[in-house]
CSV table of C-alpha atoms and ligand atoms in Angstrom, one decimal:
chain,number,residue,atom,x,y,z
A,578,MET,CA,-115.2,36.3,16.7
A,579,GLU,CA,-114.6,32.3,17.9
A,580,ASN,CA,-111.6,32.1,15.0
A,581,GLN,CA,-110.0,35.3,16.0
A,582,GLU,CA,-109.6,34.8,19.8
A,583,THR,CA,-108.2,30.9,18.4
A,584,LEU,CA,-105.3,32.7,17.2
A,585,VAL,CA,-104.1,34.3,20.0
A,586,PRO,CA,-102.0,31.2,21.5
A,587,PRO,CA,-103.2,30.5,25.1
A,588,ARG,CA,-100.9,32.2,27.8
A,589,LYS,CA,-102.5,30.6,31.4
A,590,ILE,CA,-103.0,34.1,33.8
A,591,LEU,CA,-101.9,34.0,37.2
A,592,VAL,CA,-103.7,35.3,40.4
A,593,CYS,CA,-102.1,36.8,43.0
A,594,ASP,CA,-105.1,37.2,45.3
A,595,THR,CA,-104.6,40.5,47.3
A,596,THR,CA,-107.8,39.6,50.4
A,597,LEU,CA,-105.0,39.5,53.3
A,598,ARG,CA,-103.1,42.4,52.9
A,599,ASP,CA,-104.4,45.3,50.3
A,600,GLY,CA,-107.8,43.9,50.4
A,601,HIS,CA,-108.4,44.4,54.4
A,602,GLN,CA,-105.6,47.2,54.2
A,603,SER,CA,-107.8,49.1,51.7
A,604,LEU,CA,-111.2,48.2,53.3
A,605,MET,CA,-111.1,48.2,56.3
A,606,ALA,CA,-107.8,50.0,57.8
A,607,THR,CA,-105.6,47.1,57.8
A,608,ARG,CA,-107.8,45.5,61.0
A,609,LEU,CA,-108.1,42.0,59.8
A,610,THR,CA,-106.8,39.7,62.4
A,611,MET,CA,-105.2,36.4,62.3
A,612,LYS,CA,-108.3,35.4,64.2
A,613,ASP,CA,-110.3,35.4,61.5
A,614,MET,CA,-107.9,34.9,59.0
A,615,ILE,CA,-107.1,31.4,59.8
A,616,PRO,CA,-110.2,29.9,59.0
A,617,MET,CA,-109.9,30.2,55.4
A,618,LEU,CA,-106.4,29.9,54.9
A,619,GLU,CA,-106.4,25.8,54.2
A,620,GLN,CA,-109.0,26.5,51.1
A,621,MET,CA,-107.2,29.4,50.0
A,622,GLU,CA,-103.6,27.4,49.3
A,623,GLU,CA,-106.0,24.6,47.3
A,624,ALA,CA,-107.6,27.5,45.6
A,625,GLY,CA,-105.0,27.7,42.4
A,626,PHE,CA,-103.7,31.4,43.9
A,627,TYR,CA,-100.2,31.8,42.1
A,628,SER,CA,-99.5,33.8,45.3
A,629,VAL,CA,-101.1,35.8,48.0
A,630,GLU,CA,-100.4,39.2,49.6
A,631,CYS,CA,-100.5,38.8,52.7
A,632,TRP,CA,-97.6,40.8,54.8
A,633,GLY,CA,-95.8,44.7,54.3
A,634,GLY,CA,-97.7,47.7,53.3
A,635,ALA,CA,-99.2,49.3,56.7
A,636,THR,CA,-100.7,45.3,58.3
A,637,PHE,CA,-96.9,45.5,60.0
A,638,ASP,CA,-97.7,48.3,61.6
A,639,SER,CA,-101.1,47.7,62.3
A,640,CYS,CA,-100.4,44.5,64.1
A,641,LEU,CA,-98.3,45.9,66.8
A,642,ARG,CA,-100.3,49.7,67.4
A,643,PHE,CA,-103.9,48.0,67.5
A,644,LEU,CA,-104.1,43.9,67.2
A,645,ASN,CA,-101.9,43.4,69.7
A,646,GLU,CA,-100.0,40.7,67.4
A,647,ASP,CA,-96.1,40.0,66.4
A,648,PRO,CA,-96.2,40.2,62.9
A,649,TRP,CA,-93.7,37.8,62.7
A,650,GLU,CA,-95.7,34.9,64.3
A,651,ARG,CA,-98.2,35.7,61.9
A,652,LEU,CA,-95.8,35.5,58.7
A,653,ARG,CA,-94.8,32.3,60.4
A,654,THR,CA,-98.6,31.1,60.7
A,655,PHE,CA,-99.2,32.0,57.0
A,656,LYS,CA,-96.5,29.8,56.0
A,657,ARG,CA,-97.3,26.8,58.1
A,658,TYR,CA,-100.9,26.7,55.5
A,659,PHE,CA,-99.0,28.4,52.6
A,660,LYS,CA,-96.9,25.6,50.7
A,661,LYS,CA,-97.7,25.6,47.0
A,662,THR,CA,-99.0,28.7,47.2
A,663,LYS,CA,-96.1,31.9,47.2
A,664,LEU,CA,-96.5,34.4,49.9
A,665,GLN,CA,-96.0,37.9,48.7
A,666,ALA,CA,-95.1,40.8,50.8
A,667,LEU,CA,-94.9,44.9,50.0
A,668,LEU,CA,-92.0,46.7,51.0
A,669,ARG,CA,-91.5,50.8,50.3
A,670,GLY,CA,-88.0,50.5,49.3
A,671,GLN,CA,-85.8,52.5,51.4
A,672,ASN,CA,-89.2,53.2,54.0
A,673,LEU,CA,-89.4,49.5,54.5
A,674,LEU,CA,-92.6,49.4,56.1
A,675,GLY,CA,-92.3,53.0,57.6
A,676,TYR,CA,-92.7,56.5,56.8
A,677,ARG,CA,-89.0,57.6,56.3
A,678,PRO,CA,-85.7,56.6,55.0
A,679,TYR,CA,-84.0,53.2,57.0
A,680,PRO,CA,-80.4,52.7,57.2
A,681,ASP,CA,-79.1,49.9,55.1
A,682,ASP,CA,-78.2,47.3,57.5
A,683,VAL,CA,-81.7,47.8,58.6
A,684,ILE,CA,-83.3,47.1,55.6
A,685,THR,CA,-80.7,44.3,54.6
A,686,TYR,CA,-81.4,42.3,58.2
A,687,PHE,CA,-85.1,43.0,58.1
A,688,ILE,CA,-85.3,41.1,54.4
A,689,GLU,CA,-83.1,38.3,55.5
A,690,LYS,CA,-85.1,37.6,58.2
A,691,ALA,CA,-88.7,38.0,56.7
A,692,VAL,CA,-87.6,35.4,53.8
A,693,ASP,CA,-86.0,33.1,56.9
A,694,ASN,CA,-89.7,32.9,58.3
A,695,GLY,CA,-90.8,32.2,55.0
A,696,LEU,CA,-91.7,34.8,52.4
A,697,ASP,CA,-91.2,34.5,48.8
A,698,ILE,CA,-92.0,37.4,46.4
A,699,ILE,CA,-91.0,40.7,48.0
A,700,ARG,CA,-92.5,43.4,46.0
A,701,VAL,CA,-90.5,47.2,46.0
A,702,PHE,CA,-91.3,50.8,45.2
A,703,ASP,CA,-90.2,53.6,46.0
A,704,ALA,CA,-92.5,56.5,45.9
A,705,LEU,CA,-91.0,58.9,44.1
A,706,ASN,CA,-89.7,56.6,41.7
A,707,ASP,CA,-86.1,56.9,42.6
A,708,MET,CA,-84.2,53.6,41.9
A,709,ARG,CA,-81.5,54.3,44.4
A,710,ASN,CA,-84.1,54.1,47.1
A,711,LEU,CA,-84.6,50.5,45.8
A,712,GLU,CA,-80.7,49.4,45.5
A,713,THR,CA,-80.3,47.9,49.0
A,714,THR,CA,-83.6,45.9,49.1
A,715,VAL,CA,-83.3,44.6,45.8
A,716,LYS,CA,-79.8,43.6,46.5
A,717,ALA,CA,-80.7,41.6,50.1
A,718,ALA,CA,-83.5,40.6,48.5
A,719,LYS,CA,-81.8,38.4,45.8
A,720,LYS,CA,-78.9,37.5,48.3
A,721,ALA,CA,-81.8,36.0,50.5
A,722,GLY,CA,-83.0,33.9,47.5
A,723,ALA,CA,-86.3,35.8,47.4
A,724,HIS,CA,-88.2,37.0,44.2
A,725,VAL,CA,-87.9,40.5,43.4
A,726,GLN,CA,-90.5,42.3,41.8
A,727,GLY,CA,-90.0,46.1,41.2
A,728,ALA,CA,-93.3,48.0,41.4
A,729,VAL,CA,-93.4,51.0,39.0
A,730,VAL,CA,-95.7,53.5,40.6
A,731,TYR,CA,-97.9,54.8,38.0
A,732,THR,CA,-99.4,58.5,38.5
A,733,ILE,CA,-101.0,61.0,36.5
A,734,SER,CA,-98.7,64.6,36.1
A,735,PRO,CA,-97.4,66.6,33.3
A,736,VAL,CA,-94.2,64.9,33.3
A,737,HIS,CA,-95.0,61.0,34.1
A,738,ASP,CA,-95.5,59.9,30.4
A,739,ILE,CA,-95.6,56.5,28.8
A,740,PRO,CA,-91.3,56.4,28.0
A,741,ALA,CA,-90.9,57.9,31.8
A,742,PHE,CA,-92.6,54.7,33.4
A,743,VAL,CA,-90.8,52.3,30.4
A,744,ALA,CA,-87.6,53.8,31.8
A,745,ILE,CA,-88.0,52.9,35.1
A,746,ALA,CA,-89.1,49.3,34.3
A,747,GLN,CA,-85.6,49.4,32.1
A,748,GLN,CA,-83.9,50.3,35.7
A,749,MET,CA,-85.4,47.9,37.3
A,750,TYR,CA,-85.0,45.2,35.0
A,751,ASP,CA,-80.8,46.4,35.1
A,752,MET,CA,-80.6,45.9,38.9
A,753,GLY,CA,-81.7,42.5,38.1
A,754,VAL,CA,-85.4,42.4,39.5
A,755,ASP,CA,-87.2,39.1,38.7
A,756,SER,CA,-90.3,40.7,37.4
A,757,ILE,CA,-92.3,44.3,37.2
A,758,CYS,CA,-94.9,45.5,38.1
A,759,LEU,CA,-97.3,48.1,37.4
A,760,LYS,CA,-98.6,49.4,40.7
A,761,ASP,CA,-101.6,51.6,40.3
A,762,MET,CA,-102.2,52.3,43.7
A,763,ALA,CA,-104.9,55.8,43.4
A,764,GLY,CA,-106.5,53.2,41.1
A,765,ILE,CA,-106.7,56.0,38.0
A,766,ILE,CA,-105.0,54.0,35.1
A,767,SER,CA,-107.2,53.8,32.2
A,768,PRO,CA,-108.1,50.8,30.4
A,769,TYR,CA,-106.8,52.2,27.1
A,770,ILE,CA,-103.1,53.7,28.9
A,771,ALA,CA,-103.2,50.2,30.4
A,772,ARG,CA,-103.0,48.7,27.2
A,773,ASP,CA,-100.6,51.0,26.2
A,774,LEU,CA,-98.4,51.1,28.9
A,775,THR,CA,-98.5,47.0,28.8
A,776,ARG,CA,-97.8,47.2,25.4
A,777,ALA,CA,-94.8,49.4,25.9
A,778,ILE,CA,-93.2,47.9,29.5
A,779,ARG,CA,-93.6,44.5,27.4
A,780,ALA,CA,-92.0,45.7,24.1
A,781,ALA,CA,-88.8,46.9,26.7
A,782,VAL,CA,-88.1,44.4,29.1
A,783,PRO,CA,-88.0,40.5,29.1
A,784,LEU,CA,-89.9,39.7,32.6
A,785,PRO,CA,-93.3,38.6,33.8
A,786,LEU,CA,-95.5,41.6,34.2
A,787,GLN,CA,-97.9,41.8,37.1
A,788,ILE,CA,-101.0,44.6,37.5
A,789,HIS,CA,-101.9,46.0,40.7
A,790,SER,CA,-104.8,48.3,40.4
A,791,HIS,CA,-107.4,49.6,42.7
A,792,TYR,CA,-111.3,49.9,41.6
A,793,THR,CA,-111.3,53.2,43.4
A,794,SER,CA,-112.9,55.1,39.7
A,795,GLY,CA,-114.1,52.3,38.7
A,796,MET,CA,-112.2,50.9,35.7
A,797,ALA,CA,-109.7,48.7,37.3
A,798,GLY,CA,-111.5,45.2,36.1
A,799,ALA,CA,-111.6,46.9,32.6
A,800,ALA,CA,-107.7,48.2,32.6
A,801,TYR,CA,-106.9,44.6,33.3
A,802,LEU,CA,-108.3,43.5,30.5
A,803,MET,CA,-107.3,45.8,28.2
A,804,ALA,CA,-103.5,45.2,29.3
A,805,ILE,CA,-103.9,41.3,29.8
A,806,PRO,CA,-103.1,40.3,25.8
A,807,GLU,CA,-100.7,43.2,26.1
A,808,GLY,CA,-98.3,41.0,28.4
A,809,ILE,CA,-99.9,41.0,31.7
A,810,ASP,CA,-98.9,37.4,33.5
A,811,ILE,CA,-100.3,38.4,36.7
A,812,ILE,CA,-103.0,40.4,38.1
A,813,ASP,CA,-104.1,41.2,41.9
A,814,THR,CA,-107.7,40.7,42.8
A,815,ALA,CA,-109.0,40.2,46.2
A,816,LEU,CA,-112.5,38.1,47.0
A,817,SER,CA,-115.3,39.6,46.5
A,818,PRO,CA,-116.1,40.9,50.0
A,819,LEU,CA,-113.0,42.4,50.3
A,820,ALA,CA,-112.6,43.4,46.6
A,821,MET,CA,-114.1,46.7,44.3
A,822,GLY,CA,-114.0,49.9,45.7
A,823,THR,CA,-110.8,51.2,47.4
A,824,SER,CA,-109.8,47.5,47.4
A,825,GLN,CA,-108.6,45.5,43.7
A,826,PRO,CA,-111.3,44.2,41.6
A,827,ALA,CA,-112.9,40.6,42.6
A,828,THR,CA,-110.7,37.7,42.3
A,829,GLU,CA,-114.4,35.6,41.3
A,830,THR,CA,-114.8,38.6,38.9
A,831,MET,CA,-111.9,38.4,36.9
A,832,ILE,CA,-111.5,34.5,36.9
A,833,ALA,CA,-114.7,34.1,35.0
A,834,SER,CA,-114.6,37.3,32.7
A,835,LEU,CA,-111.4,34.9,31.4
A,836,ARG,CA,-112.6,31.5,31.7
A,837,GLY,CA,-112.7,30.0,28.2
A,838,THR,CA,-110.4,32.6,26.4
A,839,PRO,CA,-107.0,32.3,25.8
A,840,TYR,CA,-106.5,33.6,29.5
A,841,ASP,CA,-108.4,31.7,31.1
A,842,THR,CA,-106.6,31.0,34.6
A,843,GLY,CA,-107.4,27.7,35.2
A,844,ILE,CA,-108.9,28.3,38.7
A,845,ASP,CA,-112.3,26.4,39.6
A,846,LEU,CA,-114.9,29.2,40.7
A,847,SER,CA,-116.5,26.2,43.1
A,848,LYS,CA,-113.1,26.6,45.1
A,849,LEU,CA,-113.7,29.9,45.9
A,850,PHE,CA,-117.4,30.4,47.1
A,851,PRO,CA,-117.4,28.7,50.5
A,852,ILE,CA,-114.2,30.8,51.2
A,853,SER,CA,-116.1,34.1,50.5
A,854,ALA,CA,-119.0,33.1,52.2
A,855,TYR,CA,-117.2,32.7,55.1
A,856,LEU,CA,-115.5,36.0,55.1
A,857,ARG,CA,-118.6,37.6,54.3
A,858,GLU,CA,-119.6,36.8,57.9
A,859,ALA,CA,-116.7,37.3,59.2
A,860,VAL,CA,-115.7,40.6,58.2
A,861,LYS,CA,-119.5,42.0,59.3
A,862,LYS,CA,-118.1,42.8,62.9
A,863,TYR,CA,-115.4,44.8,61.6
A,864,ASN,CA,-118.4,47.5,60.2
A,865,ILE,CA,-116.8,48.2,56.6
A,866,LYS,CA,-117.8,52.0,55.5
A,867,TYR,CA,-119.0,50.4,51.9
A,868,ASP,CA,-120.5,54.2,51.6
A,869,VAL,CA,-117.1,55.8,51.7
A,870,VAL,CA,-114.5,52.9,50.8
A,871,GLY,CA,-117.5,50.8,48.9
A,872,GLY,CA,-118.6,52.8,45.5
A,873,VAL,CA,-116.7,54.2,42.7
A,874,ASP,CA,-115.0,57.5,44.2
A,875,ALA,CA,-115.5,60.0,41.2
A,876,ASN,CA,-113.1,62.4,43.5
A,877,VAL,CA,-110.8,60.4,42.5
A,878,LEU,CA,-111.0,61.4,38.9
A,879,SER,CA,-111.5,65.1,39.2
A,880,TYR,CA,-108.4,65.9,42.4
A,881,GLN,CA,-106.7,62.4,41.8
A,882,VAL,CA,-106.9,61.9,45.6
A,883,PRO,CA,-106.9,58.6,46.4
A,884,GLY,CA,-110.3,57.6,48.8
A,885,GLY,CA,-107.6,56.8,51.9
A,886,MET,CA,-106.2,60.4,51.4
A,887,LEU,CA,-110.1,61.7,51.6
A,888,SER,CA,-110.3,59.3,55.1
A,889,ASN,CA,-107.6,61.4,56.5
A,890,PHE,CA,-108.8,64.7,55.2
A,891,ALA,CA,-112.4,64.0,57.3
A,892,ASP,CA,-110.4,63.4,60.5
A,893,GLN,CA,-107.7,65.8,60.3
A,894,LEU,CA,-110.6,68.7,59.6
A,895,GLY,CA,-112.4,67.9,62.4
A,896,GLU,CA,-114.9,70.5,62.9
A,897,ASN,CA,-113.4,72.6,59.8
A,898,LEU,CA,-115.0,69.2,57.8
A,899,HIS,CA,-116.7,72.7,55.7
A,900,ARG,CA,-113.3,73.4,54.3
A,901,LEU,CA,-112.7,70.1,52.6
A,902,PRO,CA,-112.8,71.8,48.9
A,903,GLU,CA,-110.5,73.8,49.7
A,904,VAL,CA,-107.9,71.4,50.7
A,905,LEU,CA,-108.6,69.3,47.4
A,906,ASP,CA,-107.9,72.6,45.1
A,907,GLU,CA,-105.1,72.9,47.2
A,908,VAL,CA,-103.8,69.1,47.1
A,909,PRO,CA,-102.3,69.7,43.4
A,910,LYS,CA,-100.6,73.1,44.3
A,911,VAL,CA,-98.9,71.6,47.5
A,912,ARG,CA,-97.9,68.7,44.6
A,913,ALA,CA,-96.6,70.4,42.2
A,914,GLU,CA,-94.9,72.6,44.3
A,915,LEU,CA,-92.9,69.4,45.7
A,916,GLY,CA,-91.8,68.3,42.2
A,917,TYR,CA,-95.3,66.2,41.3
A,918,PRO,CA,-94.8,62.9,43.6
A,919,PRO,CA,-97.1,59.8,43.0
A,920,LEU,CA,-99.6,60.0,45.6
A,921,VAL,CA,-98.4,56.8,47.5
A,922,THR,CA,-97.3,56.2,51.0
A,923,PRO,CA,-95.5,58.1,52.3
A,924,SER,CA,-95.5,61.2,49.7
A,925,SER,CA,-99.3,60.8,50.2
A,926,GLN,CA,-98.8,62.0,53.5
A,927,MET,CA,-96.9,64.5,53.0
A,928,VAL,CA,-98.9,66.1,50.7
A,929,GLY,CA,-102.2,65.4,52.5
A,930,THR,CA,-100.9,66.8,56.0
A,931,GLN,CA,-99.3,70.1,54.0
A,932,ALA,CA,-102.8,71.1,51.7
A,933,VAL,CA,-104.7,70.9,55.7
A,934,ALA,CA,-101.9,73.2,56.9
A,935,ASN,CA,-102.2,74.9,54.4
A,936,VAL,CA,-105.6,76.0,54.6
A,937,LEU,CA,-106.3,76.1,57.8
A,938,ALA,CA,-102.9,78.5,58.8
A,939,GLY,CA,-102.1,79.7,56.0
A,940,ARG,CA,-99.8,78.5,52.9
A,941,TYR,CA,-96.3,76.8,54.4
A,942,THR,CA,-96.9,78.7,57.7
A,943,MET,CA,-96.9,75.2,59.5
A,944,VAL,CA,-94.1,73.0,57.7
A,945,THR,CA,-93.9,69.5,58.8
A,946,ASN,CA,-90.5,67.8,59.5
A,947,GLU,CA,-91.4,65.2,56.9
A,948,VAL,CA,-92.2,68.3,54.1
A,949,ARG,CA,-88.7,69.5,55.7
A,950,SER,CA,-86.9,66.4,55.0
A,951,TYR,CA,-88.4,65.7,51.9
A,952,LEU,CA,-87.2,69.4,50.5
A,953,ALA,CA,-83.9,68.4,51.9
A,954,GLY,CA,-83.7,65.4,49.9
A,955,HIS,CA,-84.0,62.8,52.4
A,956,TYR,CA,-86.5,61.0,50.3
A,957,GLY,CA,-85.0,61.3,47.4
A,958,ARG,CA,-84.6,62.8,43.4
A,959,THR,CA,-88.2,64.1,42.7
A,960,PRO,CA,-89.6,63.8,39.3
A,961,VAL,CA,-89.2,67.4,39.0
A,962,PRO,CA,-86.9,69.8,40.2
A,963,ILE,CA,-88.0,71.7,43.2
A,964,ASP,CA,-87.9,75.7,42.2
A,965,PRO,CA,-85.1,76.4,44.3
A,966,ASP,CA,-86.4,79.5,45.7
A,967,PHE,CA,-89.7,78.0,47.1
A,968,ARG,CA,-87.1,75.1,49.0
A,969,THR,CA,-85.1,77.9,50.3
A,970,SER,CA,-88.1,79.5,51.8
A,971,ILE,CA,-89.3,76.8,53.9
A,972,ILE,CA,-85.5,75.0,55.0
A,973,LYS,CA,-83.8,78.3,54.6
A,974,ASP,CA,-79.9,77.2,54.8
A,975,THR,CA,-80.7,73.9,55.5
A,976,PRO,CA,-78.2,71.5,53.2
A,977,VAL,CA,-79.9,70.0,50.4
A,978,VAL,CA,-78.7,66.2,49.7
A,979,GLU,CA,-78.4,65.0,46.2
A,980,GLU,CA,-77.0,61.9,46.8
A,981,ARG,CA,-78.3,58.6,47.6
A,982,TYR,CA,-79.5,59.9,51.4
A,983,ALA,CA,-78.8,56.0,52.9
A,984,ASN,CA,-75.6,56.5,52.2
A,985,LEU,CA,-75.5,59.0,55.1
A,986,LEU,CA,-77.2,57.3,57.6
A,987,PRO,CA,-75.1,55.7,60.7
A,988,PRO,CA,-76.1,51.9,60.8
A,989,GLY,CA,-79.3,51.2,63.1
A,990,LEU,CA,-78.5,47.6,64.4
A,991,ALA,CA,-76.4,48.1,67.2
A,992,ASP,CA,-77.5,51.0,68.8
A,993,GLY,CA,-81.0,49.6,68.2
A,994,ARG,CA,-80.0,45.9,70.1
A,995,LYS,CA,-78.4,48.0,72.9
A,996,ALA,CA,-82.1,50.0,73.4
A,997,ILE,CA,-84.2,47.0,73.4
A,998,GLY,CA,-81.9,44.2,74.3
A,999,HIS,CA,-84.1,44.1,77.3
A,1000,LEU,CA,-87.5,43.1,75.6
A,1001,MET,CA,-86.2,40.8,73.2
A,1002,GLU,CA,-87.0,37.5,72.9
A,1003,THR,CA,-85.9,36.9,69.3
A,1004,ASP,CA,-83.8,38.8,66.9
A,1005,GLU,CA,-87.2,39.4,65.1
A,1006,ASP,CA,-88.3,41.8,68.0
A,1007,LEU,CA,-85.2,44.1,67.4
A,1008,LEU,CA,-86.5,44.9,63.3
A,1009,SER,CA,-89.9,45.1,64.7
A,1010,TYR,CA,-88.4,47.6,66.9
A,1011,LEU,CA,-86.3,49.0,64.6
A,1012,ALA,CA,-89.2,49.8,62.0
A,1013,PHE,CA,-92.1,51.3,65.0
A,1014,PRO,CA,-89.7,52.3,67.5
A,1015,GLU,CA,-92.3,53.5,70.2
A,1016,VAL,CA,-95.2,51.5,68.9
A,1017,ALA,CA,-92.8,48.2,69.1
A,1018,GLU,CA,-91.1,49.2,72.2
A,1019,LYS,CA,-94.8,49.0,73.9
A,1020,PHE,CA,-95.6,46.0,72.5
A,1021,LEU,CA,-92.8,44.5,73.5
A,1022,GLN,CA,-92.8,45.3,77.2
A,1023,GLN,CA,-96.7,44.5,77.2
A,1024,ARG,CA,-95.7,41.1,75.9
A,1025,MET,CA,-93.2,40.3,79.1
A,1026,ALA,CA,-95.7,41.7,81.0
A,1027,GLY,CA,-97.9,38.9,79.9
A,1028,LYS,CA,-100.4,41.0,79.0
A,1029,ILE,CA,-100.1,39.9,75.0
A,1030,LYS,CA,-101.7,36.5,75.1
A,1031,VAL,CA,-103.5,36.2,70.8
A,1032,ASP,CA,-104.3,32.7,71.8
A,1033,LEU,CA,-104.7,30.9,67.7
A,1034,SER,CA,-104.9,27.4,68.7
A,1035,ILE,CA,-108.6,27.5,68.8
A,1036,ALA,CA,-108.8,28.8,65.0
A,1037,GLU,CA,-106.1,26.2,64.2
A,1038,GLU,CA,-108.1,23.4,65.9
A,1039,ASN,CA,-111.4,24.5,63.9
A,1040,ALA,CA,-109.6,25.0,61.1
A,1041,LYS,CA,-108.4,21.5,61.0
A,1042,GLU,CA,-111.8,20.2,62.0
A,1043,GLY,CA,-113.0,21.9,59.0
A,1044,LYS,CA,-115.1,24.0,61.1
A,1045,SER,CA,-115.3,28.2,60.5
A,1046,GLY,CA,-115.9,30.0,63.6
A,1047,VAL,CA,-116.4,33.4,63.7
A,1048,TYR,CA,-114.5,35.2,66.3
A,1049,PRO,CA,-115.4,38.4,68.4
A,1050,LEU,CA,-112.7,41.4,68.0
A,1051,PRO,CA,-109.9,41.3,70.4
B,2135,CO,CO1,-102.7,48.6,46.3
């Protein structure tokens, strides 16, 4: 055993801690406030992480919609604390941080500003793995001087096999990305598939590889351990109070698992315990529903429905909750009819909402605008072509876009400035507006009226003095 281990050349595994983004997005609906994060940032900076994922995904929307925080201010605050540790964000390719495709000029300016404000690593993915939807983001990120990472979206379907995922990674390499992430947002990759897929991508693409999975089905930790020897360089983990369940494997667990092996992270666990102790206290008031999001969810194995989708079903069904089994049967049917999209934002919402509508109102009696746009090609090329008769039955003679849809979108910046100029204090406000028009307009109006005062100074003072105060919810 010992001899065998020493035959492997040491290869230090880097850790990307996701607590500040995916950790709270997965377990507590993205509600962690900046005030509650600040007391732990200095210690996180000293922990020895390669990067912290702290921005993008649903955080931008949540800041404006629920927390009355300026997402740009949040990014700048992170940058003040993290100097050695790289700041990472997740962007949805041409869909940016939202649920629909944005014009190229908006994407380019958004990325330029995000890098200006302190972002180092931009992870981009497209829900359909349509590489045309990553062109603008990759180009803009490179131009802005960021490290751009292409995320291969993992899913299970009759058409998604290892050669298909390797081909996606190769296309990303050809586009000029700096690294590749194997992104398993539903937490369904099995340890042996993770091993084989990593080995295949490693052999085909000479770039750093990162793995991102969720503990939803209970397999993520094992998947990481099987993938690491095959060539994974960086793992995504979350601090234990916001780990496991629908979140990532725990940072402490993975570091301990790798200690003393050729893949030792070199991180001193004792530096993490005080951070987790603080965080465990800080998240108490958010009442995380661990019974829903915390354990192993066997549904994800039988229906491949990720945890977030299940809780949405409960909301959407309301008094019809007893029909949930029918909805779960309907999901794979809708997914097949829509050409097997991976279930990730925004396709997960489309498939989920349509499945609920099909059960409650009859199949495709009610069709959302998003599904209509999707069928008309606005979100890109589906993994399997959509049956023309099915498509026509829903969108009638609406023209189907074959080219990259963003080619057809008029520029958005000038019109946005006209619409929101009177409420803008910074250029970044324009981008908040373009990303989420109604929500941002309301936020900017309230700010102008002096109703938004998030005072972080007390939290920052306490952090300086080494006091980790726990604050009440806004
Ligand atoms: Co994730």
